Amino acid sequence: MRLPIPFAPRPPLVSVIRLQGAIGMGARGMNDAAMAAPIERAFRKGKPAAVALQINSPGGSPTQSALIAARIRRLSEEKGVPVFAFVEDVAASGGYWLATAADEIIVDANSITGSIGVISASFGLTEFIQKHGIERRVHTAGESKSFMDPFRPEKPEDVARLKALQKVIHGNFIDQVKSRRGPRLAEGADLFTGDIWVGPQAVEVGLADAVGHLVPTMKARFGDKTRFIVHGPRRSLLRRLGAEAVTGAVGAAEERAMWARFGL
């Protein structure tokens, strides 16, 4: 029987936070409220030598992306704990926003990163409802309350207003990337068009730092005896029993569409 030696130093600990799925997509999506507790535990429990983010996300809500990333940065600075992001299949759009919360970004040779842009998608159903004899009735107080109504003809002034709003959010995204990646970004590269890069390409343009994987990279940095603890959100009883299957059907379809944009 081996007895523990009092006051013997323990091997370094790396706390792993899994950031998986679309961001802010209703009950199914990743959001700041759901991730707050596991992120806090990752930084506070066991005096970690580092926090590793396992990211696999096609993006989603810019606000929730910003809130999660800001929480990670706040705790990293408060605790003096470095953060490493490891991209799996994809860290695009809001998923890449999350990756910028790390001090270093490591990708797989096949990882998709980037998509630094803003998108808004909808449908125009005006002719459909007319064909089926459906009358659209809208009453508002405030001329902009029916902004971009998919059941009414598209208005040029609505499109112009939407693009103006997107420009502000896009500017915030660009500021985030520049503030976190700074001089590592390749000079002259147009990185903010919404384009994507694969594996080593992302390293070449400065959106990532290296190609590698979580366990070997962390062991190379902190030693072969490095320990790992994974932190993630706890699922509710209803979710464990599948009771959210019906209410989450629309969100699931939207999330599948987001993954499909990257061939996944």
PDB file of C-alpha atoms in Angstrom, residues 11-246:
ATOM      1  CA  PRO A  11       2.097  17.150 -10.790  1.00  0.00           C
ATOM      2  CA  PRO A  12       0.873  20.206 -12.744  1.00  0.00           C
ATOM      3  CA  LEU A  13      -2.847  20.407 -13.418  1.00  0.00           C
ATOM      4  CA  VAL A  14      -4.441  21.585 -16.670  1.00  0.00           C
ATOM      5  CA  SER A  15      -8.130  22.438 -16.503  1.00  0.00           C
ATOM      6  CA  VAL A  16      -9.942  21.665 -19.758  1.00  0.00           C
ATOM      7  CA  ILE A  17     -13.079  23.567 -20.775  1.00  0.00           C
ATOM      8  CA  ARG A  18     -15.077  22.105 -23.652  1.00  0.00           C
ATOM      9  CA  LEU A  19     -16.729  24.784 -25.792  1.00  0.00           C
ATOM     10  CA  GLN A  20     -18.906  22.738 -28.115  1.00  0.00           C
ATOM     11  CA  GLY A  21     -21.707  23.636 -30.528  1.00  0.00           C
ATOM     12  CA  ALA A  22     -23.467  26.727 -31.789  1.00  0.00           C
ATOM     13  CA  ILE A  23     -23.379  29.779 -29.542  1.00  0.00           C
ATOM     14  CA  GLY A  24     -26.547  31.226 -28.062  1.00  0.00           C
ATOM     15  CA  MET A  25     -28.991  29.027 -30.029  1.00  0.00           C
ATOM     16  CA  GLY A  26     -31.801  28.720 -27.494  1.00  0.00           C
ATOM     17  CA  ALA A  27     -31.882  25.828 -25.022  1.00  0.00           C
ATOM     18  CA  ARG A  28     -29.409  23.771 -27.051  1.00  0.00           C
ATOM     19  CA  GLY A  29     -26.813  26.474 -27.546  1.00  0.00           C
ATOM     20  CA  MET A  30     -23.728  27.445 -25.624  1.00  0.00           C
ATOM     21  CA  ASN A  31     -24.138  30.717 -23.732  1.00  0.00           C
ATOM     22  CA  ASP A  32     -22.508  32.684 -20.950  1.00  0.00           C
ATOM     23  CA  ALA A  33     -25.081  31.693 -18.312  1.00  0.00           C
ATOM     24  CA  ALA A  34     -24.555  27.972 -18.968  1.00  0.00           C
ATOM     25  CA  MET A  35     -20.768  28.256 -19.173  1.00  0.00           C
ATOM     26  CA  ALA A  36     -20.224  30.604 -16.194  1.00  0.00           C
ATOM     27  CA  ALA A  37     -19.996  27.869 -13.521  1.00  0.00           C
ATOM     28  CA  PRO A  38     -17.662  25.470 -15.394  1.00  0.00           C
ATOM     29  CA  ILE A  39     -15.386  28.335 -16.427  1.00  0.00           C
ATOM     30  CA  GLU A  40     -15.196  29.552 -12.837  1.00  0.00           C
ATOM     31  CA  ARG A  41     -14.427  26.015 -11.600  1.00  0.00           C
ATOM     32  CA  ALA A  42     -11.730  25.566 -14.211  1.00  0.00           C
ATOM     33  CA  PHE A  43      -9.789  28.586 -12.970  1.00  0.00           C
ATOM     34  CA  ARG A  44     -10.414  28.222  -9.240  1.00  0.00           C
ATOM     35  CA  LYS A  45     -10.328  24.471  -8.549  1.00  0.00           C
ATOM     36  CA  GLY A  46      -6.990  22.776  -7.865  1.00  0.00           C
ATOM     37  CA  LYS A  47      -4.663  25.686  -8.684  1.00  0.00           C
ATOM     38  CA  PRO A  48      -4.250  24.866 -12.393  1.00  0.00           C
ATOM     39  CA  ALA A  49      -1.010  25.602 -14.217  1.00  0.00           C
ATOM     40  CA  ALA A  50      -3.061  26.404 -17.316  1.00  0.00           C
ATOM     41  CA  VAL A  51      -6.563  26.318 -18.756  1.00  0.00           C
ATOM     42  CA  ALA A  52      -7.106  24.619 -22.118  1.00  0.00           C
ATOM     43  CA  LEU A  53     -10.133  25.433 -24.266  1.00  0.00           C
ATOM     44  CA  GLN A  54     -11.360  22.598 -26.488  1.00  0.00           C
ATOM     45  CA  ILE A  55     -13.256  24.489 -29.179  1.00  0.00           C
ATOM     46  CA  ASN A  56     -15.571  23.025 -31.788  1.00  0.00           C
ATOM     47  CA  SER A  57     -18.080  25.689 -32.821  1.00  0.00           C
ATOM     48  CA  PRO A  58     -19.414  27.148 -36.090  1.00  0.00           C
ATOM     49  CA  GLY A  59     -20.327  30.400 -34.303  1.00  0.00           C
ATOM     50  CA  GLY A  60     -23.612  32.019 -33.373  1.00  0.00           C
ATOM     51  CA  SER A  61     -24.502  34.977 -31.179  1.00  0.00           C
ATOM     52  CA  PRO A  62     -21.820  37.709 -31.172  1.00  0.00           C
ATOM     53  CA  THR A  63     -22.985  38.900 -27.756  1.00  0.00           C
ATOM     54  CA  GLN A  64     -22.713  35.480 -26.106  1.00  0.00           C
ATOM     55  CA  SER A  65     -19.348  34.935 -27.820  1.00  0.00           C
ATOM     56  CA  ALA A  66     -18.087  38.221 -26.388  1.00  0.00           C
ATOM     57  CA  LEU A  67     -19.443  37.489 -22.899  1.00  0.00           C
ATOM     58  CA  ILE A  68     -17.852  34.025 -22.696  1.00  0.00           C
ATOM     59  CA  ALA A  69     -14.519  35.262 -24.048  1.00  0.00           C
ATOM     60  CA  ALA A  70     -14.513  38.224 -21.658  1.00  0.00           C
ATOM     61  CA  ARG A  71     -15.203  35.936 -18.676  1.00  0.00           C
ATOM     62  CA  ILE A  72     -12.262  33.718 -19.632  1.00  0.00           C
ATOM     63  CA  ARG A  73      -9.918  36.712 -20.000  1.00  0.00           C
ATOM     64  CA  ARG A  74     -11.083  38.226 -16.715  1.00  0.00           C
ATOM     65  CA  LEU A  75     -10.360  35.042 -14.756  1.00  0.00           C
ATOM     66  CA  SER A  76      -7.075  34.430 -16.569  1.00  0.00           C
ATOM     67  CA  GLU A  77      -5.792  37.849 -15.547  1.00  0.00           C
ATOM     68  CA  GLU A  78      -7.234  37.620 -12.037  1.00  0.00           C
ATOM     69  CA  LYS A  79      -5.653  34.206 -11.341  1.00  0.00           C
ATOM     70  CA  GLY A  80      -2.522  34.636 -13.440  1.00  0.00           C
ATOM     71  CA  VAL A  81      -3.323  31.430 -15.342  1.00  0.00           C
ATOM     72  CA  PRO A  82      -2.398  31.158 -19.043  1.00  0.00           C
ATOM     73  CA  VAL A  83      -5.044  30.008 -21.514  1.00  0.00           C
ATOM     74  CA  PHE A  84      -4.512  27.785 -24.553  1.00  0.00           C
ATOM     75  CA  ALA A  85      -7.152  27.186 -27.234  1.00  0.00           C
ATOM     76  CA  PHE A  86      -7.229  23.894 -29.142  1.00  0.00           C
ATOM     77  CA  VAL A  87      -9.408  23.946 -32.239  1.00  0.00           C
ATOM     78  CA  GLU A  88     -11.044  20.688 -33.317  1.00  0.00           C
ATOM     79  CA  ASP A  89     -13.172  20.615 -36.511  1.00  0.00           C
ATOM     80  CA  VAL A  90     -14.001  24.289 -36.577  1.00  0.00           C
ATOM     81  CA  ALA A  91     -13.650  27.568 -34.709  1.00  0.00           C
ATOM     82  CA  ALA A  92     -15.381  29.951 -37.073  1.00  0.00           C
ATOM     83  CA  SER A  93     -17.147  33.262 -36.600  1.00  0.00           C
ATOM     84  CA  GLY A  94     -18.197  33.332 -32.910  1.00  0.00           C
ATOM     85  CA  GLY A  95     -16.205  30.121 -32.409  1.00  0.00           C
ATOM     86  CA  TYR A  96     -13.070  31.996 -33.415  1.00  0.00           C
ATOM     87  CA  TRP A  97     -14.076  34.874 -31.123  1.00  0.00           C
ATOM     88  CA  LEU A  98     -13.915  32.319 -28.288  1.00  0.00           C
ATOM     89  CA  ALA A  99     -10.468  31.178 -29.451  1.00  0.00           C
ATOM     90  CA  THR A 100      -9.148  34.745 -29.193  1.00  0.00           C
ATOM     91  CA  ALA A 101      -9.670  34.543 -25.432  1.00  0.00           C
ATOM     92  CA  ALA A 102      -6.584  32.300 -25.340  1.00  0.00           C
ATOM     93  CA  ASP A 103      -2.963  33.400 -25.144  1.00  0.00           C
ATOM     94  CA  GLU A 104      -2.110  30.811 -27.808  1.00  0.00           C
ATOM     95  CA  ILE A 105      -4.283  29.100 -30.429  1.00  0.00           C
ATOM     96  CA  ILE A 106      -3.359  25.592 -31.587  1.00  0.00           C
ATOM     97  CA  VAL A 107      -5.167  23.942 -34.501  1.00  0.00           C
ATOM     98  CA  ASP A 108      -5.341  20.504 -36.066  1.00  0.00           C
ATOM     99  CA  ALA A 109      -3.961  20.253 -39.603  1.00  0.00           C
ATOM    100  CA  ASN A 110      -7.592  20.026 -40.807  1.00  0.00           C
ATOM    101  CA  SER A 111      -9.220  22.587 -38.506  1.00  0.00           C
ATOM    102  CA  ILE A 112     -11.304  25.357 -40.078  1.00  0.00           C
ATOM    103  CA  THR A 113     -10.796  28.799 -38.563  1.00  0.00           C
ATOM    104  CA  GLY A 114     -11.708  32.393 -39.330  1.00  0.00           C
ATOM    105  CA  SER A 115     -15.020  33.497 -40.857  1.00  0.00           C
ATOM    106  CA  ILE A 116     -14.501  36.906 -39.253  1.00  0.00           C
ATOM    107  CA  GLY A 117     -17.705  38.503 -40.445  1.00  0.00           C
ATOM    108  CA  VAL A 118     -21.390  38.932 -39.652  1.00  0.00           C
ATOM    109  CA  ILE A 119     -24.280  37.161 -41.373  1.00  0.00           C
ATOM    110  CA  SER A 120     -28.054  37.516 -41.186  1.00  0.00           C
ATOM    111  CA  ALA A 121     -30.222  35.032 -43.085  1.00  0.00           C
ATOM    112  CA  SER A 122     -33.971  34.878 -43.576  1.00  0.00           C
ATOM    113  CA  PHE A 123     -36.649  34.013 -46.151  1.00  0.00           C
ATOM    114  CA  GLY A 124     -39.047  36.072 -48.245  1.00  0.00           C
ATOM    115  CA  LEU A 125     -42.518  34.547 -48.041  1.00  0.00           C
ATOM    116  CA  THR A 126     -44.592  37.342 -49.612  1.00  0.00           C
ATOM    117  CA  GLU A 127     -45.586  35.484 -52.789  1.00  0.00           C
ATOM    118  CA  PHE A 128     -46.228  32.270 -50.846  1.00  0.00           C
ATOM    119  CA  ILE A 129     -48.853  33.778 -48.557  1.00  0.00           C
ATOM    120  CA  GLN A 130     -50.454  35.657 -51.447  1.00  0.00           C
ATOM    121  CA  LYS A 131     -50.728  32.432 -53.466  1.00  0.00           C
ATOM    122  CA  HIS A 132     -52.476  30.702 -50.572  1.00  0.00           C
ATOM    123  CA  GLY A 133     -54.866  33.563 -49.894  1.00  0.00           C
ATOM    124  CA  ILE A 134     -53.271  34.538 -46.599  1.00  0.00           C
ATOM    125  CA  GLU A 135     -53.611  38.152 -45.538  1.00  0.00           C
ATOM    126  CA  ARG A 136     -50.787  39.618 -43.441  1.00  0.00           C
ATOM    127  CA  ARG A 137     -51.970  42.065 -40.751  1.00  0.00           C
ATOM    128  CA  VAL A 138     -49.372  44.109 -38.894  1.00  0.00           C
ATOM    129  CA  HIS A 139     -50.106  47.030 -36.573  1.00  0.00           C
ATOM    130  CA  THR A 140     -47.218  48.891 -34.965  1.00  0.00           C
ATOM    131  CA  ALA A 141     -46.486  51.921 -32.836  1.00  0.00           C
ATOM    132  CA  GLY A 142     -43.162  52.994 -34.254  1.00  0.00           C
ATOM    133  CA  GLU A 143     -42.346  52.864 -37.947  1.00  0.00           C
ATOM    134  CA  SER A 144     -39.395  50.487 -37.529  1.00  0.00           C
ATOM    135  CA  LYS A 145     -41.163  47.801 -35.481  1.00  0.00           C
ATOM    136  CA  SER A 146     -41.856  45.628 -38.549  1.00  0.00           C
ATOM    137  CA  PHE A 147     -38.225  45.838 -39.640  1.00  0.00           C
ATOM    138  CA  MET A 148     -37.291  42.996 -42.077  1.00  0.00           C
ATOM    139  CA  ASP A 149     -40.666  41.239 -41.755  1.00  0.00           C
ATOM    140  CA  PRO A 150     -40.261  38.091 -43.934  1.00  0.00           C
ATOM    141  CA  PHE A 151     -43.988  38.116 -44.792  1.00  0.00           C
ATOM    142  CA  ARG A 152     -43.820  41.580 -46.380  1.00  0.00           C
ATOM    143  CA  PRO A 153     -41.865  42.838 -49.413  1.00  0.00           C
ATOM    144  CA  GLU A 154     -38.244  43.701 -48.624  1.00  0.00           C
ATOM    145  CA  LYS A 155     -37.623  47.430 -48.251  1.00  0.00           C
ATOM    146  CA  PRO A 156     -34.332  49.004 -49.419  1.00  0.00           C
ATOM    147  CA  GLU A 157     -34.249  51.176 -46.300  1.00  0.00           C
ATOM    148  CA  ASP A 158     -34.545  48.058 -44.094  1.00  0.00           C
ATOM    149  CA  VAL A 159     -31.636  46.392 -45.914  1.00  0.00           C
ATOM    150  CA  ALA A 160     -29.527  49.535 -45.523  1.00  0.00           C
ATOM    151  CA  ARG A 161     -30.301  49.659 -41.797  1.00  0.00           C
ATOM    152  CA  LEU A 162     -29.458  45.956 -41.361  1.00  0.00           C
ATOM    153  CA  LYS A 163     -26.113  46.423 -43.111  1.00  0.00           C
ATOM    154  CA  ALA A 164     -25.343  49.407 -40.869  1.00  0.00           C
ATOM    155  CA  LEU A 165     -26.009  47.271 -37.781  1.00  0.00           C
ATOM    156  CA  GLN A 166     -23.867  44.448 -39.158  1.00  0.00           C
ATOM    157  CA  LYS A 167     -21.031  46.893 -39.804  1.00  0.00           C
ATOM    158  CA  VAL A 168     -20.949  47.866 -36.119  1.00  0.00           C
ATOM    159  CA  ILE A 169     -20.843  44.236 -34.959  1.00  0.00           C
ATOM    160  CA  HIS A 170     -18.215  43.396 -37.581  1.00  0.00           C
ATOM    161  CA  GLY A 171     -16.110  46.305 -36.320  1.00  0.00           C
ATOM    162  CA  ASN A 172     -16.340  44.968 -32.767  1.00  0.00           C
ATOM    163  CA  PHE A 173     -15.225  41.518 -33.988  1.00  0.00           C
ATOM    164  CA  ILE A 174     -12.262  43.011 -35.850  1.00  0.00           C
ATOM    165  CA  ASP A 175     -11.267  45.015 -32.762  1.00  0.00           C
ATOM    166  CA  GLN A 176     -11.359  41.817 -30.661  1.00  0.00           C
ATOM    167  CA  VAL A 177      -9.098  39.932 -33.075  1.00  0.00           C
ATOM    168  CA  LYS A 178      -6.641  42.809 -33.412  1.00  0.00           C
ATOM    169  CA  SER A 179      -6.467  43.416 -29.661  1.00  0.00           C
ATOM    170  CA  ARG A 180      -5.787  39.733 -28.903  1.00  0.00           C
ATOM    171  CA  ARG A 181      -3.651  38.707 -31.898  1.00  0.00           C
ATOM    172  CA  GLY A 182      -1.938  42.063 -32.521  1.00  0.00           C
ATOM    173  CA  PRO A 183       1.447  41.785 -34.250  1.00  0.00           C
ATOM    174  CA  ARG A 184       0.963  38.063 -34.883  1.00  0.00           C
ATOM    175  CA  LEU A 185      -1.442  38.870 -37.730  1.00  0.00           C
ATOM    176  CA  ALA A 186       0.214  38.730 -41.145  1.00  0.00           C
ATOM    177  CA  GLU A 187       0.811  42.155 -42.648  1.00  0.00           C
ATOM    178  CA  GLY A 188      -1.170  42.831 -45.802  1.00  0.00           C
ATOM    179  CA  ALA A 189      -3.461  39.820 -45.361  1.00  0.00           C
ATOM    180  CA  ASP A 190      -7.158  40.624 -45.666  1.00  0.00           C
ATOM    181  CA  LEU A 191      -8.412  38.584 -42.734  1.00  0.00           C
ATOM    182  CA  PHE A 192     -11.789  40.211 -42.121  1.00  0.00           C
ATOM    183  CA  THR A 193     -13.794  39.329 -45.241  1.00  0.00           C
ATOM    184  CA  GLY A 194     -15.507  36.301 -43.693  1.00  0.00           C
ATOM    185  CA  ASP A 195     -13.075  33.920 -45.444  1.00  0.00           C
ATOM    186  CA  ILE A 196     -11.826  30.745 -43.726  1.00  0.00           C
ATOM    187  CA  TRP A 197      -8.430  29.035 -43.401  1.00  0.00           C
ATOM    188  CA  VAL A 198      -7.470  25.411 -42.814  1.00  0.00           C
ATOM    189  CA  GLY A 199      -4.807  24.242 -40.325  1.00  0.00           C
ATOM    190  CA  PRO A 200      -1.350  25.525 -41.344  1.00  0.00           C
ATOM    191  CA  GLN A 201      -2.945  28.293 -43.431  1.00  0.00           C
ATOM    192  CA  ALA A 202      -4.320  29.819 -40.231  1.00  0.00           C
ATOM    193  CA  VAL A 203      -0.827  29.700 -38.711  1.00  0.00           C
ATOM    194  CA  GLU A 204       0.655  31.404 -41.783  1.00  0.00           C
ATOM    195  CA  VAL A 205      -1.737  34.363 -41.569  1.00  0.00           C
ATOM    196  CA  GLY A 206      -1.446  34.656 -37.785  1.00  0.00           C
ATOM    197  CA  LEU A 207      -4.922  33.505 -36.783  1.00  0.00           C
ATOM    198  CA  ALA A 208      -3.309  30.530 -34.988  1.00  0.00           C
ATOM    199  CA  ASP A 209       0.101  29.843 -33.461  1.00  0.00           C
ATOM    200  CA  ALA A 210       0.818  26.185 -34.157  1.00  0.00           C
ATOM    201  CA  VAL A 211      -0.502  22.841 -35.353  1.00  0.00           C
ATOM    202  CA  GLY A 212      -0.897  20.334 -32.541  1.00  0.00           C
ATOM    203  CA  HIS A 213      -3.194  18.577 -30.074  1.00  0.00           C
ATOM    204  CA  LEU A 214      -4.146  19.212 -26.470  1.00  0.00           C
ATOM    205  CA  VAL A 215      -2.544  16.413 -24.427  1.00  0.00           C
ATOM    206  CA  PRO A 216       0.867  16.217 -26.131  1.00  0.00           C
ATOM    207  CA  THR A 217       1.141  20.013 -26.340  1.00  0.00           C
ATOM    208  CA  MET A 218       0.349  20.494 -22.663  1.00  0.00           C
ATOM    209  CA  LYS A 219       2.657  17.657 -21.596  1.00  0.00           C
ATOM    210  CA  ALA A 220       5.463  19.140 -23.676  1.00  0.00           C
ATOM    211  CA  ARG A 221       4.867  22.452 -21.896  1.00  0.00           C
ATOM    212  CA  PHE A 222       4.289  21.274 -18.319  1.00  0.00           C
ATOM    213  CA  GLY A 223       5.774  17.760 -18.116  1.00  0.00           C
ATOM    214  CA  ASP A 224       4.800  14.146 -18.774  1.00  0.00           C
ATOM    215  CA  LYS A 225       3.015  13.830 -15.426  1.00  0.00           C
ATOM    216  CA  THR A 226       0.603  16.662 -16.156  1.00  0.00           C
ATOM    217  CA  ARG A 227      -2.924  15.931 -14.922  1.00  0.00           C
ATOM    218  CA  PHE A 228      -6.116  16.915 -16.774  1.00  0.00           C
ATOM    219  CA  ILE A 229      -9.577  17.692 -15.431  1.00  0.00           C
ATOM    220  CA  VAL A 230     -12.447  18.418 -17.838  1.00  0.00           C
ATOM    221  CA  HIS A 231     -15.064  21.038 -16.893  1.00  0.00           C
ATOM    222  CA  GLY A 232     -18.371  21.447 -18.691  1.00  0.00           C
ATOM    223  CA  PRO A 233     -21.981  22.505 -18.103  1.00  0.00           C
ATOM    224  CA  ARG A 234     -24.176  20.101 -16.165  1.00  0.00           C
ATOM    225  CA  ARG A 235     -27.227  19.004 -18.133  1.00  0.00           C
ATOM    226  CA  SER A 236     -30.635  19.497 -16.562  1.00  0.00           C
ATOM    227  CA  LEU A 237     -32.816  16.493 -15.672  1.00  0.00           C
ATOM    228  CA  LEU A 238     -35.228  17.354 -18.504  1.00  0.00           C
ATOM    229  CA  ARG A 239     -32.369  17.454 -20.981  1.00  0.00           C
ATOM    230  CA  ARG A 240     -30.963  14.146 -19.745  1.00  0.00           C
ATOM    231  CA  LEU A 241     -34.392  12.541 -20.205  1.00  0.00           C
ATOM    232  CA  GLY A 242     -34.739  13.986 -23.710  1.00  0.00           C
ATOM    233  CA  ALA A 243     -37.717  16.143 -22.762  1.00  0.00           C
ATOM    234  CA  GLU A 244     -36.289  19.078 -24.689  1.00  0.00           C
ATOM    235  CA  ALA A 245     -36.301  17.189 -27.972  1.00  0.00           C
ATOM    236  CA  VAL A 246     -39.482  18.789 -29.261  1.00  0.00           C
TER     237      VAL A 246
END
